[in-house]
Amino acid sequence: MFAGRMMDYPLTLTHFLERARTYHARCEIVTQNPDRTCSRATYADLHRRAAKLAHALTRLGVGPGDRVATLSWNHARHLELYLAVPAMGAVLHTLNLRLHPNELAYIAAHAEDKVVVVDRSLLPLFRKFAPQVRCIRRVIVIGDDGPVDSDGLDYEALLAPEPDHVDFPRLDERSAAMVCYTSGTTGNPKGVVYSHRSLVLHTLVSCMHDTLGFRDRDVVLPVVPMFHAAAWGLPYSAVATGARIVLPGPHLDPASLLDLMARERVTFAAGVPTIWLGILALLDEHPERWDLSAMRAMVIGGAAAPPALIDGFLSRHGLVVTHAWGMTETNPLGTVAHVRSTLDLDAAASLDTRASQGYAVPFIEQRHVGPDDRPLPWDGATMGELEVRGPWVAASYLGGEGEDRFTKDGWFKTGDVVTIDADGYMRIADRTKDVIKSGGEWISSVAIENALMSHPAVLEAAVFAARHPTWGERPLAAVVLRQGQTASKDELCAHLEPRFAKYWLPDDFLFLDRIPRTSTGKFLKSKLRDEFGDLLEKRASG
Ligand code: ADP
């Protein structure tokens, strides 16, 4: 082989941290505190404090590969942990504070967490599961507003005496940097171990203009929690580019987020659709209250963004939505619904494309397969399971579980049922576990939900399978109406009729105050199925 002669320079997160100090020292990190005041630090502070943290953790016995867990909201100290722990060669494990204590106990034990860093406000939750987890040796408590009087070590007191310089070790780019767990809606949660290399490559591709595109003049607001899939890589993208980062703390209601976006002149925000549905409803009620003129992109992912949401932001408020798809197993970004300039689409086709899940970002490959595992045609109609591969796609789970998700020829089975069109745009019809099969035919719950959410009286809609004595399964729709609005079942049915074959129309509409959500804010259809899955059978027999 005629080998290349370039340096073998490791792709590690340490580089981003060093670079932030060298070139972006004055760039700001803004944290909204629990009392709604804002604290401000800089990337120079980030580097200094990361050094102190690395010394402190070393003093506590944290060595290469040891897991350091966090149970924290989005704030500057969490960002310090995001950088310092991987840079010192240890592994950050972000615990999802919305999980049940039993799940947290399972996950912390499974990951073998040695040290846990906890927000003081989350100590009651921590105490519910920590006694069951024998591997935890140290607890460090982040006081939101002053020193900590508790059974743990005080984060600030721990850092105070440490030197603010450290020579971070030269790491193997394939070494582990972070562990994130899938939410485990089916079976136990599974651990996905990101390497430095996967996170660095994910960051670089995320920063490309037609992916998410970050610039140093951006002001980035990760609404997506830092305990969920590395906050979609946004903290690393911000640090890598020198963008200002605004961290919302525990205040994730629409009004608080809008206040923060307007006050800090946020240019780029990202979160799941349920957050954005609430934000759009509030903006529609008070279109003049917030100045969002700085905003240039709002990324929606984690669940399908309804076209009515994307269109509503643009047509009524001039705000651009970027729709993206990803999974914990893909670091998480996999596809982005960027409309390529060569496509030459009219407004309706452009909205349809922007509401698709998009096409694979560089270095991710996508295909969909049938039950016999053969690749299916990209015709925009044939449904099959999406498979992906690439340098930031998991090759296995921690502990070797879930082997059936990894194919022999190197693809990861996503569990999403999709179509792919001739231009490569992928559209999610369902997750395999949510699929509705009526008389042997697949019905896309996502398509019906999208159509329902385009009705002016509908705030949220989730369509799920109910068992049926004749058809096996039939769709039911759970609907939340906007405040002060009404819509009858007949009206909603009439709204759907022109768009779908008759057998796709839900057998019934259930009007709820709220659709149950998962720990990451997505609609929890398994709960709807548990509660209402036998409704049609009961009716038939009664
Ligand atoms: P979980 O939802 O199990 O907590 P993840 O956060 O990893 O785990 O979610 C990944 C799943 O979320 C994907 O497999 C897909 O079903 C769904 N998802 C992510 N982005 C989108 C999107 N833009 N549109 C529709 N579904 C999405």
Coordinates of C-alpha atoms and ligand atoms in Angstrom, one line a residue:
M1 CA 0.0 0.0 0.0
F2 CA 1.2 3.5 -0.8
A3 CA 0.4 4.9 2.7
G4 CA -0.5 8.5 3.4
R5 CA 2.1 10.5 5.3
M6 CA 0.1 12.7 7.5
M7 CA 0.3 13.0 11.3
D8 CA -1.8 10.6 13.4
Y9 CA -3.4 13.4 15.4
P10 CA -6.0 12.2 17.8
L11 CA -9.6 13.4 17.4
T12 CA -10.4 14.2 21.1
L13 CA -12.7 16.6 22.9
T14 CA -9.7 18.0 24.7
H15 CA -8.8 19.9 21.5
F16 CA -12.1 21.8 21.6
L17 CA -11.5 22.7 25.3
E18 CA -8.0 24.0 24.6
R19 CA -9.1 25.8 21.5
A20 CA -11.9 27.5 23.3
R21 CA -9.4 29.0 25.8
T22 CA -6.9 30.0 23.0
Y23 CA -9.3 31.6 20.6
H24 CA -12.7 32.1 22.3
A25 CA -11.6 33.0 25.8
R26 CA -14.0 36.0 26.1
C27 CA -17.0 34.1 24.7
E28 CA -19.9 33.9 27.2
I29 CA -21.6 31.0 29.0
V30 CA -25.0 32.2 30.4
T31 CA -26.9 30.1 32.9
Q32 CA -30.4 30.8 34.1
N33 CA -30.4 30.0 37.8
P34 CA -33.3 28.4 39.7
D35 CA -34.2 31.9 41.0
R36 CA -34.3 33.1 37.4
T37 CA -31.3 35.4 37.7
C38 CA -28.6 34.8 35.1
S39 CA -24.9 33.9 35.9
R40 CA -22.3 34.6 33.4
A41 CA -18.9 33.0 32.8
T42 CA -16.5 32.8 29.8
Y43 CA -14.8 30.0 27.9
A44 CA -11.6 31.0 29.7
D45 CA -13.4 30.3 33.0
L46 CA -14.6 27.0 31.5
H47 CA -11.0 25.9 30.8
R48 CA -9.8 27.1 34.2
R49 CA -12.5 25.4 36.1
A50 CA -12.3 22.2 34.0
A51 CA -8.6 22.0 35.0
K52 CA -9.6 22.4 38.7
L53 CA -12.3 19.8 38.3
A54 CA -9.8 17.4 36.7
H55 CA -7.4 17.8 39.6
A56 CA -10.2 17.4 42.2
L57 CA -11.6 14.3 40.6
T58 CA -8.1 12.8 40.3
R59 CA -7.7 13.5 44.1
L60 CA -10.9 11.6 44.7
G61 CA -9.5 8.6 42.9
V62 CA -11.1 9.0 39.5
G63 CA -8.8 7.3 36.9
P64 CA -8.9 6.6 33.2
G65 CA -12.2 5.0 32.1
D66 CA -13.9 5.5 35.4
R67 CA -17.5 6.7 35.1
V68 CA -18.5 10.0 36.6
A69 CA -22.2 10.5 36.5
T70 CA -24.3 13.7 36.6
L71 CA -27.8 14.3 37.8
S72 CA -28.2 17.8 36.6
W73 CA -30.1 20.4 34.7
N74 CA -28.5 22.4 31.8
H75 CA -26.1 24.8 33.5
A76 CA -22.5 26.0 33.3
R77 CA -21.2 23.4 35.8
H78 CA -22.7 20.7 33.8
L79 CA -20.8 22.1 30.8
E80 CA -17.6 21.9 32.8
L81 CA -18.2 18.3 33.5
Y82 CA -19.0 17.7 29.8
L83 CA -15.5 18.8 28.9
A84 CA -13.3 18.0 32.0
V85 CA -14.4 14.4 32.6
P86 CA -13.6 13.2 29.0
A87 CA -10.5 15.4 28.8
M88 CA -9.0 13.8 31.9
G89 CA -9.7 10.3 30.3
A90 CA -12.7 9.4 32.5
V91 CA -16.2 8.9 31.1
L92 CA -19.2 11.1 31.7
H93 CA -22.5 9.4 32.3
T94 CA -25.5 11.7 32.2
L95 CA -28.4 10.4 34.3
N96 CA -31.9 11.3 33.1
L97 CA -33.6 13.1 36.0
R98 CA -37.0 12.3 34.7
L99 CA -36.6 8.5 35.1
H100 CA -38.1 6.5 37.9
P101 CA -35.7 5.9 40.9
N102 CA -35.7 2.2 40.1
E103 CA -34.6 2.8 36.5
L104 CA -31.9 5.2 37.8
A105 CA -30.7 2.6 40.2
Y106 CA -30.5 0.0 37.4
I107 CA -28.7 2.4 35.1
A108 CA -26.2 3.8 37.6
A109 CA -25.3 0.2 38.7
H110 CA -25.1 -1.0 35.1
A111 CA -22.7 1.8 34.1
E112 CA -20.8 1.2 37.3
D113 CA -20.8 4.9 38.2
K114 CA -18.1 5.7 40.7
V115 CA -18.7 9.4 41.4
V116 CA -22.0 11.1 41.0
V117 CA -22.4 14.9 40.7
V118 CA -25.9 16.0 41.7
D119 CA -27.7 19.3 41.7
R120 CA -28.8 20.2 45.2
S121 CA -32.5 20.5 44.1
L122 CA -32.2 16.9 42.8
L123 CA -30.9 15.4 46.0
P124 CA -34.3 14.1 47.1
L125 CA -34.5 12.0 43.8
F126 CA -30.8 10.9 44.2
R127 CA -31.5 9.7 47.8
K128 CA -34.3 7.5 46.5
F129 CA -32.0 5.3 44.4
A130 CA -28.4 5.9 45.6
P131 CA -28.6 3.5 48.6
Q132 CA -29.3 0.6 46.1
V133 CA -26.2 1.4 44.0
R134 CA -23.1 -0.1 45.7
C135 CA -20.5 1.1 43.2
I136 CA -21.0 4.8 44.0
R137 CA -18.1 5.9 46.1
R138 CA -18.4 9.7 46.2
V139 CA -21.2 12.2 45.9
I140 CA -20.5 15.8 44.9
V141 CA -23.3 18.3 45.3
I142 CA -23.8 21.4 43.1
G143 CA -25.4 24.1 45.3
D144 CA -27.6 26.3 43.2
D145 CA -27.1 29.4 45.3
G146 CA -24.3 28.9 47.9
P147 CA -22.5 26.3 49.9
V148 CA -24.0 22.9 50.3
D149 CA -25.0 21.6 53.7
S150 CA -25.6 17.9 53.0
D151 CA -24.1 14.5 53.0
G152 CA -22.1 15.1 49.8
L153 CA -19.0 17.1 49.0
D154 CA -19.5 20.7 47.9
Y155 CA -18.6 21.1 44.3
E156 CA -17.3 24.7 44.8
A157 CA -15.4 23.8 47.9
L158 CA -13.8 20.9 46.1
L159 CA -12.6 23.1 43.2
A160 CA -11.5 26.1 45.2
P161 CA -8.0 24.9 46.4
E162 CA -7.1 23.2 43.1
P163 CA -4.6 24.7 40.6
D164 CA -6.2 26.1 37.5
H165 CA -3.9 24.6 35.0
V166 CA -3.5 21.0 34.0
D167 CA -1.8 19.1 31.2
F168 CA -4.6 16.9 30.0
P169 CA -3.3 13.5 29.0
R170 CA -2.9 12.5 25.3
L171 CA -5.8 10.1 24.8
D172 CA -6.6 7.4 22.3
E173 CA -9.4 8.9 20.1
R174 CA -11.2 5.5 20.4
S175 CA -11.4 5.7 24.1
A176 CA -14.7 6.2 25.8
A177 CA -15.8 9.8 26.5
M178 CA -19.5 9.5 27.4
V179 CA -22.2 7.0 28.2
C180 CA -25.9 7.7 27.5
Y181 CA -28.7 5.3 28.0
T182 CA -31.7 4.8 25.7
S183 CA -35.0 5.4 27.4
G184 CA -35.9 1.8 27.5
T185 CA -39.5 2.0 26.5
T186 CA -39.1 -1.6 25.6
G187 CA -37.1 -3.7 28.0
N188 CA -34.2 -2.4 30.1
P189 CA -32.5 0.8 29.1
K190 CA -29.3 0.2 27.1
G191 CA -26.0 2.0 27.4
V192 CA -24.4 3.6 24.4
V193 CA -20.8 4.5 24.8
Y194 CA -19.6 7.4 22.7
S195 CA -15.9 7.6 21.9
H196 CA -13.9 10.9 21.6
R197 CA -13.6 10.2 17.9
S198 CA -17.4 9.7 17.4
L199 CA -18.2 12.9 19.4
V200 CA -15.6 15.0 17.5
L201 CA -16.7 13.8 14.1
H202 CA -20.3 14.3 15.0
T203 CA -19.5 17.8 16.1
L204 CA -17.6 18.7 12.9
V205 CA -20.4 17.4 10.7
S206 CA -23.1 19.1 12.9
C207 CA -21.3 22.4 12.4
M208 CA -21.4 22.1 8.6
H209 CA -23.6 24.8 7.1
D210 CA -26.2 22.4 5.5
T211 CA -26.3 20.2 8.6
L212 CA -27.0 22.4 11.6
G213 CA -24.4 25.1 10.8
F214 CA -22.8 26.9 13.8
R215 CA -20.8 30.1 13.7
D216 CA -18.9 32.0 16.4
R217 CA -21.6 34.8 16.3
D218 CA -24.3 32.3 17.2
V219 CA -26.1 32.2 20.6
V220 CA -27.0 28.6 21.2
L221 CA -29.8 27.6 23.5
P222 CA -30.0 23.8 24.1
V223 CA -33.5 23.3 25.4
V224 CA -32.9 19.6 24.9
P225 CA -31.6 18.4 28.3
M226 CA -27.9 17.7 28.7
F227 CA -29.0 14.3 30.2
H228 CA -30.5 13.3 26.8
A229 CA -28.2 12.1 24.0
A230 CA -25.4 14.5 24.8
A231 CA -27.9 17.4 24.3
W232 CA -27.7 16.5 20.6
G233 CA -24.0 17.5 20.7
L234 CA -24.9 21.2 21.0
P235 CA -22.6 21.9 23.9
Y236 CA -19.6 20.5 21.9
S237 CA -20.6 22.4 18.8
A238 CA -20.8 25.6 20.7
V239 CA -17.4 25.2 22.4
A240 CA -15.8 24.0 19.1
T241 CA -17.0 27.1 17.2
G242 CA -16.8 29.6 20.0
A243 CA -20.5 30.3 19.9
R244 CA -22.1 31.9 23.0
I245 CA -24.1 29.3 24.9
V246 CA -27.3 29.9 27.0
L247 CA -28.3 27.2 29.4
P248 CA -31.9 27.4 30.7
G249 CA -31.5 25.6 34.1
P250 CA -34.7 24.0 35.3
H251 CA -37.1 26.5 33.6
L252 CA -38.4 24.8 30.5
D253 CA -41.9 26.2 30.2
P254 CA -42.7 28.1 27.1
A255 CA -42.9 31.6 28.7
S256 CA -39.5 31.2 30.5
L257 CA -37.9 29.9 27.3
L258 CA -39.3 32.8 25.2
D259 CA -38.1 35.3 27.8
L260 CA -34.7 33.8 27.7
M261 CA -34.5 33.7 23.9
A262 CA -35.5 37.4 23.6
R263 CA -33.3 38.6 26.4
E264 CA -30.2 36.8 25.3
R265 CA -30.8 37.4 21.6
V266 CA -30.6 33.6 21.0
T267 CA -29.9 32.7 17.3
F268 CA -30.2 28.9 17.5
A269 CA -32.4 26.7 19.8
A270 CA -33.2 23.0 19.8
G271 CA -35.7 20.7 21.5
V272 CA -38.4 18.1 21.0
P273 CA -41.7 19.0 19.3
T274 CA -43.8 19.1 22.5
I275 CA -41.7 22.0 23.7
W276 CA -42.1 23.9 20.4
L277 CA -45.9 23.2 20.2
G278 CA -46.2 25.0 23.5
I279 CA -44.0 27.8 22.3
L280 CA -45.9 28.3 19.1
A281 CA -49.3 28.3 21.0
L282 CA -48.0 31.1 23.3
L283 CA -46.5 33.1 20.4
D284 CA -49.8 32.9 18.6
E285 CA -51.6 34.3 21.7
H286 CA -49.1 37.1 22.2
P287 CA -47.4 37.7 18.8
E288 CA -45.8 41.0 19.8
R289 CA -44.6 40.2 23.3
W290 CA -41.2 38.7 22.4
D291 CA -38.6 40.1 20.0
L292 CA -37.1 37.0 18.4
S293 CA -35.5 38.8 15.5
A294 CA -32.1 37.3 16.3
M295 CA -33.4 33.8 15.9
R296 CA -32.1 32.1 12.7
A297 CA -32.8 28.4 13.3
M298 CA -34.9 26.3 15.6
V299 CA -34.0 22.6 15.4
I300 CA -36.8 20.2 16.1
G301 CA -36.1 16.5 16.5
G302 CA -36.5 13.5 18.8
A303 CA -40.1 13.0 17.4
A304 CA -41.9 14.1 14.3
A305 CA -42.3 17.8 13.8
P306 CA -45.8 18.3 12.3
P307 CA -45.9 20.3 9.1
A308 CA -48.4 22.7 10.7
L309 CA -45.8 23.5 13.4
I310 CA -43.1 24.2 10.8
D311 CA -45.4 26.2 8.7
G312 CA -47.0 28.1 11.7
F313 CA -43.6 29.3 12.9
L314 CA -42.6 30.5 9.4
S315 CA -45.8 32.0 8.1
R316 CA -47.1 33.6 11.3
H317 CA -43.8 34.5 13.0
G318 CA -41.1 34.4 10.4
L319 CA -39.2 31.7 12.3
V320 CA -37.3 29.0 10.5
V321 CA -37.5 25.4 11.7
T322 CA -34.9 22.7 10.9
H323 CA -36.2 19.2 11.3
A324 CA -33.7 16.5 12.2
W325 CA -33.8 12.9 13.1
G326 CA -31.5 11.0 15.4
M327 CA -31.2 8.5 18.2
T328 CA -29.2 8.0 21.4
E329 CA -27.4 5.2 19.4
T330 CA -26.3 7.8 16.7
N331 CA -24.7 10.4 19.0
P332 CA -27.5 11.5 18.1
L333 CA -27.7 13.3 14.7
G334 CA -28.4 11.1 11.7
T335 CA -30.5 13.0 9.1
V336 CA -31.5 16.7 8.5
A337 CA -34.4 17.9 6.4
H338 CA -32.3 20.4 4.4
V339 CA -33.9 21.4 1.1
R340 CA -31.2 21.0 -1.5
S341 CA -30.9 23.9 -3.9
T342 CA -31.1 21.7 -7.0
L343 CA -34.5 20.4 -6.1
D344 CA -36.4 23.5 -7.3
L345 CA -39.6 23.0 -5.3
D346 CA -42.8 25.1 -5.0
A347 CA -43.9 26.3 -1.6
A348 CA -46.0 23.2 -0.8
A349 CA -43.4 20.7 -1.9
S350 CA -40.8 22.6 0.0
L351 CA -42.8 22.4 3.2
D352 CA -43.4 18.7 2.6
T353 CA -39.7 18.2 2.3
R354 CA -38.8 20.3 5.3
A355 CA -41.3 18.2 7.3
S356 CA -39.7 15.0 6.2
Q357 CA -37.0 13.5 8.5
G358 CA -34.5 14.5 5.8
Y359 CA -31.5 12.7 4.4
A360 CA -28.3 11.3 5.9
V361 CA -25.6 13.8 7.0
P362 CA -22.1 13.2 5.7
F363 CA -20.6 9.9 6.9
I364 CA -24.0 8.4 7.8
E365 CA -25.5 5.9 5.4
Q366 CA -29.2 5.1 5.4
R367 CA -31.3 2.3 3.8
H368 CA -34.6 0.6 4.7
V369 CA -35.2 -3.1 4.6
G370 CA -38.2 -5.5 4.4
P371 CA -38.9 -8.4 6.7
D372 CA -36.4 -10.5 4.7
D373 CA -33.7 -7.9 5.4
R374 CA -33.4 -7.0 1.7
P375 CA -33.0 -3.3 0.9
L376 CA -36.2 -1.7 -0.4
P377 CA -36.7 0.7 -3.3
W378 CA -36.4 4.5 -2.7
D379 CA -39.8 5.2 -4.2
G380 CA -41.4 7.3 -1.4
A381 CA -44.0 4.6 -0.9
T382 CA -42.5 1.3 0.2
M383 CA -42.3 1.1 4.0
G384 CA -39.5 -0.8 5.8
E385 CA -37.2 -0.6 8.8
L386 CA -34.6 2.1 8.7
E387 CA -31.0 1.0 9.1
V388 CA -28.0 3.3 9.4
R389 CA -24.2 3.0 9.7
G390 CA -21.4 5.4 10.2
P391 CA -18.6 6.5 12.5
W392 CA -21.0 7.8 15.2
V393 CA -23.4 4.9 15.1
A394 CA -23.2 2.4 18.0
A395 CA -21.6 -0.9 17.1
S396 CA -22.9 -2.6 20.3
Y397 CA -24.5 -1.8 23.6
L398 CA -22.7 -1.7 26.9
G399 CA -22.8 -5.2 28.3
G400 CA -23.4 -6.7 24.9
E401 CA -27.3 -6.6 25.2
G402 CA -29.6 -6.1 22.2
E403 CA -27.4 -8.0 19.8
D404 CA -30.3 -8.4 17.4
R405 CA -30.2 -4.6 16.6
F406 CA -26.8 -5.0 14.9
T407 CA -26.7 -6.8 11.5
K408 CA -23.9 -9.1 10.4
D409 CA -23.0 -6.7 7.6
G410 CA -22.5 -3.7 9.9
W411 CA -25.8 -1.9 10.0
F412 CA -27.8 -0.7 13.0
K413 CA -31.5 -1.5 13.0
T414 CA -33.2 1.7 14.2
G415 CA -36.7 0.3 14.9
D416 CA -38.2 3.1 12.8
V417 CA -40.5 2.3 9.9
V418 CA -39.9 4.6 7.0
T419 CA -40.2 5.4 3.4
I420 CA -37.3 6.9 1.4
D421 CA -38.0 8.9 -1.8
A422 CA -35.9 9.0 -5.0
D423 CA -34.1 12.1 -3.7
G424 CA -33.1 10.3 -0.5
Y425 CA -35.6 12.0 1.8
M426 CA -36.7 9.7 4.6
R427 CA -40.1 9.9 6.2
I428 CA -41.0 8.1 9.4
A429 CA -44.3 6.4 9.4
D430 CA -43.9 4.9 12.9
R431 CA -41.6 3.2 15.3
T432 CA -41.8 -0.6 15.0
K433 CA -43.2 -0.7 18.5
D434 CA -46.0 1.8 17.7
V435 CA -47.0 0.4 14.3
I436 CA -50.7 0.0 13.7
K437 CA -51.6 -3.0 11.6
S438 CA -55.2 -3.1 10.5
G439 CA -56.3 -6.1 8.5
G440 CA -52.7 -6.8 7.5
E441 CA -52.1 -3.2 6.3
W442 CA -49.8 -0.7 7.9
I443 CA -51.3 2.6 8.9
S444 CA -48.9 5.5 9.6
S445 CA -49.8 7.1 13.0
V446 CA -47.4 9.9 12.3
A447 CA -49.1 10.9 9.1
I448 CA -52.5 11.0 10.8
E449 CA -51.1 13.0 13.8
N450 CA -49.6 15.5 11.5
A451 CA -52.9 16.0 9.7
L452 CA -54.8 16.3 13.0
M453 CA -52.3 18.9 14.3
S454 CA -53.0 21.0 11.2
H455 CA -56.6 21.5 12.4
P456 CA -56.8 25.0 14.0
A457 CA -58.5 23.7 17.2
V458 CA -55.9 20.9 17.9
L459 CA -52.9 21.5 20.0
E460 CA -51.6 18.0 20.2
A461 CA -52.6 14.6 18.8
A462 CA -51.2 11.1 19.2
V463 CA -52.6 8.2 17.2
F464 CA -52.1 4.7 18.6
A465 CA -53.3 1.1 18.1
A466 CA -56.3 -0.4 19.8
R467 CA -57.0 -4.1 19.6
H468 CA -60.0 -4.9 17.3
P469 CA -61.9 -8.2 17.1
T470 CA -62.1 -8.1 13.3
W471 CA -59.2 -6.1 12.1
G472 CA -56.5 -7.0 14.6
E473 CA -55.8 -3.4 15.3
R474 CA -57.5 -0.1 14.5
P475 CA -56.2 3.5 15.1
L476 CA -57.5 5.7 17.9
A477 CA -56.7 9.3 18.2
A478 CA -55.9 11.1 21.5
V479 CA -56.4 14.8 21.0
V480 CA -55.7 17.9 23.2
L481 CA -57.6 20.9 22.1
R482 CA -56.3 24.5 22.3
Q483 CA -57.6 26.6 25.2
G484 CA -61.0 28.0 24.4
Q485 CA -61.4 26.0 21.2
T486 CA -63.8 23.2 20.3
A487 CA -64.0 20.5 17.7
S488 CA -66.3 17.5 17.5
K489 CA -65.3 14.0 16.4
D490 CA -67.2 14.5 13.2
E491 CA -65.3 17.7 12.4
L492 CA -62.0 16.0 13.0
C493 CA -63.0 13.1 10.9
A494 CA -64.1 15.4 8.1
H495 CA -60.7 17.2 8.3
L496 CA -58.9 13.9 7.8
E497 CA -61.2 12.4 5.1
P498 CA -59.9 14.1 2.0
R499 CA -56.3 13.2 2.9
F500 CA -56.5 9.5 3.7
A501 CA -57.9 6.2 2.6
K502 CA -61.1 5.4 4.6
Y503 CA -59.5 2.6 6.5
W504 CA -56.8 5.0 7.9
L505 CA -59.4 7.1 9.7
P506 CA -59.3 6.6 13.5
D507 CA -62.2 4.6 14.9
D508 CA -62.6 7.1 17.7
F509 CA -61.3 10.4 19.0
L510 CA -60.5 10.7 22.8
F511 CA -60.3 14.3 24.1
L512 CA -57.7 14.5 26.8
D513 CA -56.2 17.3 28.9
R514 CA -52.7 16.1 28.3
I515 CA -51.0 13.4 26.3
P516 CA -48.7 11.3 28.5
R517 CA -45.0 11.9 27.8
T518 CA -41.8 9.9 28.0
S519 CA -38.9 11.0 30.1
T520 CA -37.5 12.9 27.2
G521 CA -40.8 14.8 26.4
K522 CA -42.1 12.6 23.6
F523 CA -45.7 11.3 23.4
L524 CA -45.8 8.0 25.4
K525 CA -48.0 5.8 23.2
S526 CA -47.5 2.7 25.3
K527 CA -49.4 4.4 28.1
L528 CA -52.2 5.3 25.8
R529 CA -52.3 1.7 24.6
D530 CA -52.3 0.4 28.2
E531 CA -55.2 2.7 29.1
F532 CA -57.3 2.6 26.0
G533 CA -56.0 -0.4 24.0
D534 CA -59.0 -2.5 24.8
L535 CA -61.7 0.1 24.2
L536 CA -62.9 -1.3 20.8
E537 CA -62.9 -4.9 22.1
K538 CA -65.0 -3.9 25.1
R539 CA -67.4 -2.0 22.8
A540 CA -67.7 -5.0 20.5
S541 CA -68.4 -7.4 23.4
G542 CA -70.6 -5.0 25.3
Ligands
ADP1 P1 -36.2 7.2 23.1 O1 -37.2 7.9 22.3 O2 -36.4 5.7 23.1 O3 -35.9 7.9 24.4 P2 -34.1 8.3 21.5 O4 -34.2 9.6 22.1 O5 -32.8 7.8 21.2 O6 -34.8 7.3 22.4 O7 -35.1 8.4 20.3 C1 -34.9 7.9 19.1 C2 -36.1 7.8 18.3 O8 -36.9 9.0 18.3 C3 -36.0 7.4 16.9 O9 -35.8 6.1 16.7 C4 -37.3 7.9 16.3 O10 -38.3 6.9 16.5 C5 -37.6 9.1 17.1 N1 -37.2 10.3 16.4 C6 -36.1 11.0 16.5 N2 -36.2 12.1 15.7 C7 -37.3 12.1 15.0 C8 -38.0 12.9 14.0 N3 -37.4 14.0 13.6 N4 -39.2 12.5 13.6 C9 -39.8 11.3 14.0 N5 -39.2 10.6 15.0 C10 -38.0 10.9 15.5

